[in-house]
Amino acid sequence: MTTEGEKATVAAAATGPAPKTAKRAMVGRLSWGLADQAASSMSNFAVGIYVARSLGPAAFGAFSLAWVTYGVVLNVSRGLATDPLVVRFSGVPEAAWRSAVARSSGTALGVGTSIGAACVLVGLALGGSVGAAFAVLGVVLPGLLLQDAWRFAFFAAGTGQKAFVNDLVWGVALVPALVVAAHVGTVAAFVLAWGASAAVAAGYGWLQSGIRPDLGGARGWLREQRDLGYRYLVENVSLSGASQLRAYGLGAIVGVSAVGTVRGAELLLGPFLAVLMGLSLVTVTEAARVLRRAPHRLGTFCLLLGGGQAVGALLWGGALLLVPDRLGDLVLGGVWHSASQLIVPVTLSVAGAGLGTGAAAGLRALGAARRSLRCQLFASACYVSGGLGGAAVGGTVGSAWGVAAATVGSSTVWWLELRSALRAHHQEPIREVRTS
């Protein structure tokens, strides 16, 4: 729910708020965004580490396939439901925000229910540990997507503290769920523990917002937001779909254990990957505010955002190279030995993605959906080609280096498109924020 201070900030946007006040407000919102991402990162990291140590490389690979599939479905939901929400309903009057949130959260719930049913059928057809993981994933998808939708809604309203509390609730509920799953000792049990705890947080988000998800309003939402939503859908799915194709292809070329190895290496960069996955919670809304108040500063904002993430990822990766094997074994168990060989290429991948995300936030704020779609399709094609081509040539390590080269190269394309979009915007400003 929008606070009175947030309403005043929105009302003052037309006349131009004092620079110091605007900067303090931005720092406050970004701080809650960082706190929320820290909570989300810790939850994801804990799940990955706990499952890796409990199941071993092969079973962890099966869990990772379900995790990657969730990433695809999550991006479907974000493209259709919550990405248009943060672009068009960030900092708007409360009545407009509540109406939009009801329909966007209903859309997310509908996506989870429909795709979840398909996952259950696929899982039952596959059988085995992979099939069981997919079947359970289908059951928990509605709760997972609804929880994510609340986070976007709170950041669009400028109340990031509510998103932070919601992620804390998920983390607290996750602890006993993982303990129970460890006693069962199956991949399906861990997927259920992860998803059921998210459903608890989703229910709490309903209480926090006081808004009931409107499933019936999903069709109207999709129709109203189709100019952005369907392009964002293709863009998001191409991103997560590329990860899924790379994971499936790597499993076919090298083996399922290779998928677990890559996931283990990514876990070591977990804090930065979690930030990248959830950047649109904070950065798109802030970029939209910068665009409205000081359009000439949008490029600088995006550069600081992307450059800061890239430098942070490189520093973290450098520190990981100094971790002794004894400590690595304590964290990842049997996955550490193979995952540690991928630290350098995975670090470069995350740094390149972080740099590109700064430009992507600017394109989203500008509503330049065609440009961002072109960039993402190009980046996804490079990602799949590099990942699978590298796997064919050099196995798991080759795949990691292929992805690193693809990610660093495609970040250049993002920045070229942002520069062109900024020039076009200065010539003919485009109004993308709606209040009704």
Coordinates of N, CA, C and O in Angstrom, one line a residue, residues 197-320:
S197 N 6.8 -23.7 1.3 CA 7.2 -22.5 2.1 C 6.9 -21.2 1.3 O 6.5 -20.2 1.9
A198 N 7.0 -21.3 0.0 CA 6.7 -20.1 -0.8 C 5.2 -19.8 -0.7 O 4.8 -18.6 -0.7
A199 N 4.4 -20.9 -0.7 CA 2.9 -20.7 -0.6 C 2.6 -20.0 0.7 O 1.6 -19.2 0.8
V200 N 3.3 -20.3 1.8 CA 3.1 -19.6 3.1 C 3.3 -18.1 2.9 O 2.5 -17.3 3.4
A201 N 4.4 -17.7 2.3 CA 4.7 -16.3 2.1 C 3.7 -15.7 1.1 O 3.4 -14.5 1.3
A202 N 3.2 -16.4 0.1 CA 2.2 -15.9 -0.8 C 0.9 -15.6 0.0 O 0.3 -14.5 -0.3
G203 N 0.5 -16.4 0.9 CA -0.7 -16.2 1.7 C -0.5 -15.0 2.6 O -1.4 -14.1 2.8
Y204 N 0.7 -14.8 3.1 CA 1.0 -13.6 4.0 C 1.0 -12.4 3.1 O 0.6 -11.3 3.6
G205 N 1.5 -12.4 1.9 CA 1.4 -11.3 1.0 C 0.0 -10.8 0.7 O -0.2 -9.6 0.6
W206 N -0.9 -11.7 0.7 CA -2.3 -11.4 0.6 C -2.8 -10.5 1.8 O -3.4 -9.5 1.6
L207 N -2.4 -10.9 2.9 CA -2.7 -10.2 4.2 C -2.0 -8.8 4.2 O -2.6 -7.8 4.6
Q208 N -0.7 -8.8 3.7 CA 0.0 -7.5 3.7 C -0.7 -6.5 2.8 O -0.8 -5.3 3.2
S209 N -1.1 -6.9 1.7 CA -1.6 -6.0 0.7 C -3.1 -5.7 0.9 O -3.6 -4.6 0.5
G210 N -3.8 -6.6 1.4 CA -5.2 -6.5 1.5 C -5.9 -6.5 0.2 O -7.1 -6.1 0.0
I211 N -5.3 -7.1 -0.8 CA -5.8 -7.2 -2.2 C -6.0 -8.7 -2.5 O -5.1 -9.5 -2.4
R212 N -7.2 -9.0 -3.0 CA -7.5 -10.3 -3.5 C -7.1 -10.5 -4.9 O -7.6 -9.7 -5.8
P213 N -6.3 -11.5 -5.3 CA -5.9 -11.7 -6.7 C -7.2 -11.9 -7.5 O -8.1 -12.7 -7.2
D214 N -7.3 -11.2 -8.6 CA -8.5 -11.2 -9.5 C -8.3 -12.1 -10.7 O -7.8 -11.6 -11.7
L215 N -8.6 -13.4 -10.6 CA -8.4 -14.3 -11.7 C -9.2 -13.9 -12.9 O -8.8 -14.0 -14.1
G216 N -10.5 -13.4 -12.6 CA -11.4 -13.0 -13.7 C -10.9 -11.8 -14.4 O -11.3 -11.6 -15.6
G217 N -10.0 -11.0 -13.8 CA -9.5 -9.8 -14.5 C -8.2 -10.0 -15.3 O -7.7 -9.1 -15.9
A218 N -7.8 -11.3 -15.3 CA -6.5 -11.6 -16.0 C -6.7 -11.3 -17.5 O -5.8 -10.8 -18.1
R219 N -7.8 -11.7 -18.1 CA -8.0 -11.5 -19.5 C -8.0 -10.0 -19.9 O -7.3 -9.6 -20.8
G220 N -8.6 -9.2 -19.1 CA -8.6 -7.8 -19.3 C -7.2 -7.2 -19.2 O -6.8 -6.3 -19.9
W221 N -6.5 -7.7 -18.2 CA -5.1 -7.2 -18.0 C -4.2 -7.5 -19.2 O -3.5 -6.7 -19.7
L222 N -4.3 -8.8 -19.7 CA -3.5 -9.2 -20.8 C -3.9 -8.3 -22.0 O -3.0 -8.0 -22.8
R223 N -5.2 -8.0 -22.2 CA -5.6 -7.2 -23.3 C -5.1 -5.8 -23.2 O -4.5 -5.2 -24.2
E224 N -5.1 -5.2 -22.0 CA -4.7 -3.8 -21.8 C -3.2 -3.7 -22.0 O -2.7 -2.6 -22.4
Q225 N -2.4 -4.7 -21.5 CA -1.0 -4.6 -21.5 C -0.3 -5.3 -22.7 O 0.9 -5.6 -22.6
R226 N -1.1 -5.7 -23.7 CA -0.5 -6.5 -24.7 C 0.6 -5.9 -25.5 O 1.5 -6.6 -26.0
D227 N 0.6 -4.5 -25.6 CA 1.7 -3.9 -26.3 C 3.1 -4.1 -25.7 O 4.1 -4.2 -26.4
L228 N 3.1 -4.2 -24.3 CA 4.3 -4.5 -23.6 C 4.4 -6.0 -23.2 O 5.4 -6.6 -23.3
G229 N 3.3 -6.5 -22.7 CA 3.3 -7.8 -22.1 C 3.8 -8.9 -23.0 O 4.6 -9.8 -22.6
Y230 N 3.3 -9.0 -24.2 CA 3.7 -10.1 -25.1 C 5.1 -10.0 -25.6 O 5.8 -11.0 -25.8
R231 N 5.6 -8.8 -25.8 CA 7.0 -8.6 -26.1 C 7.9 -9.0 -24.9 O 8.9 -9.6 -25.1
Y232 N 7.5 -8.6 -23.7 CA 8.2 -9.0 -22.5 C 8.2 -10.5 -22.3 O 9.1 -11.1 -21.8
L233 N 7.0 -11.1 -22.6 CA 6.9 -12.5 -22.5 C 8.0 -13.2 -23.4 O 8.7 -14.1 -22.9
V234 N 8.0 -12.8 -24.6 CA 9.0 -13.5 -25.5 C 10.4 -13.2 -25.1 O 11.3 -14.1 -25.1
E235 N 10.7 -12.0 -24.6 CA 12.0 -11.6 -24.1 C 12.4 -12.4 -22.9 O 13.5 -13.0 -22.9
N236 N 11.5 -12.5 -21.9 CA 11.8 -13.2 -20.7 C 12.0 -14.7 -21.0 O 12.8 -15.4 -20.4
V237 N 11.1 -15.3 -21.8 CA 11.1 -16.7 -22.0 C 12.3 -17.1 -22.8 O 12.9 -18.2 -22.7
S238 N 12.8 -16.2 -23.7 CA 14.0 -16.5 -24.5 C 15.2 -16.6 -23.6 O 16.1 -17.4 -23.8
L239 N 15.2 -15.7 -22.5 CA 16.2 -15.7 -21.5 C 16.3 -17.0 -20.7 O 17.2 -17.7 -20.7
S240 N 15.1 -17.3 -20.1 CA 15.1 -18.5 -19.2 C 15.0 -19.8 -20.1 O 15.6 -20.8 -19.7
G241 N 14.4 -19.7 -21.3 CA 14.4 -20.8 -22.2 C 15.8 -21.2 -22.6 O 16.1 -22.4 -22.8
A242 N 16.6 -20.2 -22.8 CA 18.0 -20.5 -23.2 C 18.7 -21.2 -22.1 O 19.5 -22.2 -22.4
S243 N 18.5 -20.8 -20.9 CA 19.1 -21.5 -19.7 C 18.6 -23.0 -19.7 O 19.4 -23.9 -19.4
Q244 N 17.3 -23.2 -19.9 CA 16.8 -24.5 -19.9 C 17.3 -25.4 -21.0 O 17.7 -26.5 -20.8
L245 N 17.4 -24.8 -22.2 CA 17.9 -25.6 -23.4 C 19.4 -25.9 -23.1 O 19.8 -27.1 -23.4
R246 N 20.1 -25.0 -22.5 CA 21.5 -25.3 -22.2 C 21.6 -26.4 -21.2 O 22.5 -27.3 -21.3
A247 N 20.7 -26.4 -20.2 CA 20.8 -27.4 -19.1 C 20.4 -28.8 -19.7 O 21.1 -29.8 -19.4
Y248 N 19.3 -28.8 -20.5 CA 18.9 -30.1 -21.1 C 20.0 -30.6 -22.1 O 20.3 -31.8 -22.1
G249 N 20.5 -29.7 -22.9 CA 21.6 -30.1 -23.8 C 22.8 -30.6 -23.1 O 23.5 -31.5 -23.6
L250 N 23.2 -29.9 -22.1 CA 24.4 -30.3 -21.3 C 24.2 -31.6 -20.7 O 25.1 -32.5 -20.7
G251 N 23.0 -31.9 -20.2 CA 22.7 -33.2 -19.6 C 22.8 -34.3 -20.7 O 23.2 -35.4 -20.4
A252 N 22.3 -34.0 -21.9 CA 22.3 -35.0 -23.0 C 23.8 -35.2 -23.5 O 24.1 -36.3 -23.8
I253 N 24.6 -34.2 -23.6 CA 25.9 -34.3 -24.1 C 26.9 -34.8 -23.1 O 27.7 -35.7 -23.4
V254 N 26.9 -34.3 -21.9 CA 27.9 -34.7 -20.9 C 27.3 -35.6 -19.8 O 27.9 -36.5 -19.4
G255 N 26.0 -35.4 -19.4 CA 25.4 -36.2 -18.3 C 24.7 -35.3 -17.4 O 25.0 -34.1 -17.2
V256 N 23.7 -35.8 -16.6 CA 22.9 -35.1 -15.7 C 23.8 -34.5 -14.6 O 23.5 -33.4 -14.1
S257 N 24.8 -35.2 -14.2 CA 25.7 -34.7 -13.1 C 26.4 -33.4 -13.5 O 26.7 -32.5 -12.7
A258 N 26.6 -33.2 -14.9 CA 27.2 -31.9 -15.3 C 26.2 -30.7 -15.0 O 26.7 -29.6 -14.7
V259 N 24.9 -31.0 -15.1 CA 24.0 -29.9 -14.8 C 24.1 -29.5 -13.3 O 24.1 -28.3 -13.0
G260 N 24.3 -30.5 -12.5 CA 24.5 -30.2 -11.0 C 25.8 -29.5 -10.8 O 25.9 -28.6 -9.9
T261 N 26.8 -29.8 -11.6 CA 28.1 -29.1 -11.4 C 28.0 -27.6 -11.8 O 28.5 -26.8 -11.0
V262 N 27.3 -27.3 -12.9 CA 27.1 -26.0 -13.3 C 26.3 -25.2 -12.2 O 26.6 -24.1 -11.9
R263 N 25.2 -25.9 -11.7 CA 24.4 -25.3 -10.7 C 25.2 -25.0 -9.4 O 25.0 -24.0 -8.8
G264 N 26.1 -25.9 -9.1 CA 26.9 -25.7 -7.9 C 27.8 -24.5 -8.1 O 28.0 -23.7 -7.1
A265 N 28.4 -24.3 -9.3 CA 29.3 -23.2 -9.5 C 28.5 -21.9 -9.4 O 28.9 -20.9 -8.9
E266 N 27.2 -21.9 -10.0 CA 26.4 -20.8 -9.9 C 26.0 -20.4 -8.5 O 25.8 -19.2 -8.1
L267 N 25.9 -21.4 -7.6 CA 25.5 -21.2 -6.2 C 26.6 -20.4 -5.6 O 26.4 -19.6 -4.7
L268 N 27.9 -20.6 -6.0 CA 29.0 -19.9 -5.4 C 28.9 -18.4 -5.7 O 29.4 -17.6 -4.9
L269 N 28.3 -18.1 -6.8 CA 28.0 -16.7 -7.2 C 26.6 -16.3 -6.8 O 26.0 -15.3 -7.3
G270 N 26.0 -17.1 -5.9 CA 24.6 -16.9 -5.6 C 24.1 -15.5 -5.3 O 23.1 -15.1 -5.8
P271 N 24.8 -14.8 -4.4 CA 24.3 -13.4 -4.1 C 24.1 -12.5 -5.3 O 23.1 -11.8 -5.4
F272 N 25.0 -12.6 -6.3 CA 24.9 -11.8 -7.5 C 23.9 -12.3 -8.5 O 23.1 -11.6 -9.1
L273 N 23.8 -13.6 -8.6 CA 22.7 -14.2 -9.5 C 21.3 -13.9 -8.9 O 20.4 -13.6 -9.7
A274 N 21.2 -13.9 -7.6 CA 19.9 -13.6 -7.1 C 19.5 -12.1 -7.3 O 18.3 -11.8 -7.6
V275 N 20.5 -11.2 -7.3 CA 20.2 -9.8 -7.6 C 19.9 -9.7 -9.0 O 18.9 -8.9 -9.4
L276 N 20.6 -10.4 -9.9 CA 20.3 -10.3 -11.3 C 18.9 -10.7 -11.6 O 18.1 -10.1 -12.4
M277 N 18.5 -11.8 -11.0 CA 17.1 -12.4 -11.3 C 16.0 -11.5 -10.8 O 14.9 -11.4 -11.4
G278 N 16.3 -10.7 -9.7 CA 15.2 -9.9 -9.2 C 15.4 -8.4 -9.4 O 14.8 -7.6 -8.8
L279 N 16.3 -8.0 -10.4 CA 16.6 -6.6 -10.5 C 15.4 -5.8 -10.9 O 15.3 -4.6 -10.4
S280 N 14.5 -6.3 -11.6 CA 13.4 -5.5 -12.1 C 12.5 -5.1 -10.9 O 11.6 -4.2 -11.0
L281 N 12.6 -5.8 -9.7 CA 11.9 -5.3 -8.6 C 12.2 -3.9 -8.2 O 11.4 -3.2 -7.7
V282 N 13.5 -3.5 -8.4 CA 13.9 -2.2 -7.9 C 14.4 -1.3 -9.1 O 13.9 -0.2 -9.2
T283 N 15.2 -1.8 -10.0 CA 15.9 -1.0 -10.9 C 14.9 -0.4 -12.0 O 15.1 0.7 -12.4
V284 N 14.0 -1.2 -12.5 CA 13.1 -0.7 -13.5 C 12.2 0.4 -12.9 O 12.0 1.5 -13.5
T285 N 11.7 0.2 -11.7 CA 10.9 1.3 -11.1 C 11.7 2.5 -10.8 O 11.2 3.6 -11.1
E286 N 12.9 2.4 -10.4 CA 13.8 3.6 -10.1 C 14.2 4.2 -11.5 O 14.2 5.4 -11.6
A287 N 14.5 3.4 -12.5 CA 14.8 4.0 -13.8 C 13.6 4.8 -14.3 O 13.8 5.8 -15.0
A288 N 12.4 4.2 -14.1 CA 11.2 4.9 -14.6 C 11.0 6.3 -13.8 O 10.7 7.3 -14.4
R289 N 11.4 6.3 -12.5 CA 11.3 7.6 -11.8 C 12.3 8.6 -12.3 O 12.1 9.7 -12.4
V290 N 13.6 8.1 -12.5 CA 14.6 8.9 -13.1 C 14.2 9.5 -14.4 O 14.4 10.7 -14.7
L291 N 13.6 8.7 -15.3 CA 13.2 9.1 -16.6 C 12.1 10.2 -16.5 O 12.2 11.2 -17.2
R292 N 11.2 10.1 -15.5 CA 10.2 11.2 -15.4 C 10.7 12.5 -14.8 O 10.3 13.5 -15.2
R293 N 11.7 12.4 -13.9 CA 12.1 13.5 -13.2 C 13.4 14.2 -13.8 O 13.6 15.4 -13.8
A294 N 14.3 13.4 -14.3 CA 15.5 13.9 -14.9 C 16.0 13.0 -16.0 O 16.9 12.2 -15.9
P295 N 15.3 13.1 -17.2 CA 15.6 12.1 -18.3 C 17.1 12.1 -18.7 O 17.6 11.1 -19.1
H296 N 17.7 13.2 -18.6 CA 19.1 13.3 -19.0 C 20.1 12.5 -18.1 O 21.2 12.2 -18.5
R297 N 19.6 12.1 -17.0 CA 20.4 11.3 -16.0 C 20.2 9.8 -16.2 O 20.8 9.0 -15.4
L298 N 19.3 9.3 -17.0 CA 19.0 7.9 -17.1 C 20.2 7.1 -17.5 O 20.5 6.0 -17.0
G299 N 20.9 7.6 -18.5 CA 22.1 6.8 -19.0 C 23.1 6.7 -17.9 O 23.7 5.6 -17.8
T300 N 23.4 7.7 -17.2 CA 24.3 7.6 -16.1 C 23.9 6.7 -15.0 O 24.7 5.9 -14.4
F301 N 22.6 6.7 -14.7 CA 22.0 5.8 -13.7 C 22.2 4.4 -14.1 O 22.6 3.5 -13.3
C302 N 21.9 4.1 -15.4 CA 22.1 2.7 -15.8 C 23.5 2.2 -15.9 O 23.8 1.1 -15.6
L303 N 24.4 3.2 -16.2 CA 25.9 2.8 -16.2 C 26.4 2.5 -14.8 O 27.1 1.5 -14.6
L304 N 26.0 3.3 -13.9 CA 26.4 3.1 -12.5 C 25.8 1.8 -12.0 O 26.5 1.0 -11.3
L305 N 24.6 1.5 -12.3 CA 23.9 0.3 -11.9 C 24.7 -1.0 -12.5 O 25.0 -1.9 -11.8
G306 N 24.9 -1.0 -13.8 CA 25.5 -2.1 -14.5 C 27.0 -2.3 -14.1 O 27.4 -3.4 -13.8
G307 N 27.7 -1.1 -14.1 CA 29.1 -1.2 -13.8 C 29.3 -1.6 -12.3 O 30.3 -2.4 -12.0
G308 N 28.5 -1.2 -11.4 CA 28.6 -1.6 -10.0 C 28.5 -3.1 -9.8 O 29.2 -3.7 -9.1
Q309 N 27.5 -3.6 -10.5 CA 27.3 -5.1 -10.4 C 28.4 -5.9 -11.0 O 28.8 -6.9 -10.5
A310 N 28.9 -5.4 -12.2 CA 30.0 -6.1 -12.8 C 31.3 -6.2 -11.9 O 31.9 -7.2 -11.7
V311 N 31.6 -5.0 -11.3 CA 32.7 -4.9 -10.4 C 32.5 -5.8 -9.2 O 33.5 -6.5 -8.8
G312 N 31.3 -5.8 -8.6 CA 31.1 -6.6 -7.5 C 31.2 -8.1 -7.8 O 31.7 -8.8 -7.0
A313 N 30.7 -8.5 -8.9 CA 30.8 -9.9 -9.3 C 32.3 -10.3 -9.5 O 32.7 -11.4 -9.1
L314 N 33.1 -9.5 -10.1 CA 34.5 -9.8 -10.3 C 35.2 -9.9 -8.9 O 36.1 -10.8 -8.7
L315 N 34.9 -9.0 -8.0 CA 35.5 -9.1 -6.7 C 35.1 -10.4 -6.0 O 36.0 -11.0 -5.3
W316 N 33.9 -10.7 -6.0 CA 33.4 -11.9 -5.4 C 34.0 -13.2 -6.0 O 34.5 -14.1 -5.3
G317 N 34.1 -13.2 -7.3 CA 34.7 -14.3 -8.0 C 36.2 -14.5 -7.6 O 36.7 -15.6 -7.4
G318 N 36.9 -13.3 -7.5 CA 38.3 -13.4 -7.1 C 38.5 -13.9 -5.7 O 39.4 -14.7 -5.4
A319 N 37.5 -13.6 -4.8 CA 37.6 -14.1 -3.5 C 37.4 -15.6 -3.4 O 38.0 -16.3 -2.6
L320 N 36.5 -16.1 -4.3 CA 36.2 -17.5 -4.3 C 37.4 -18.3 -4.8 O 37.6 -19.5 -4.3

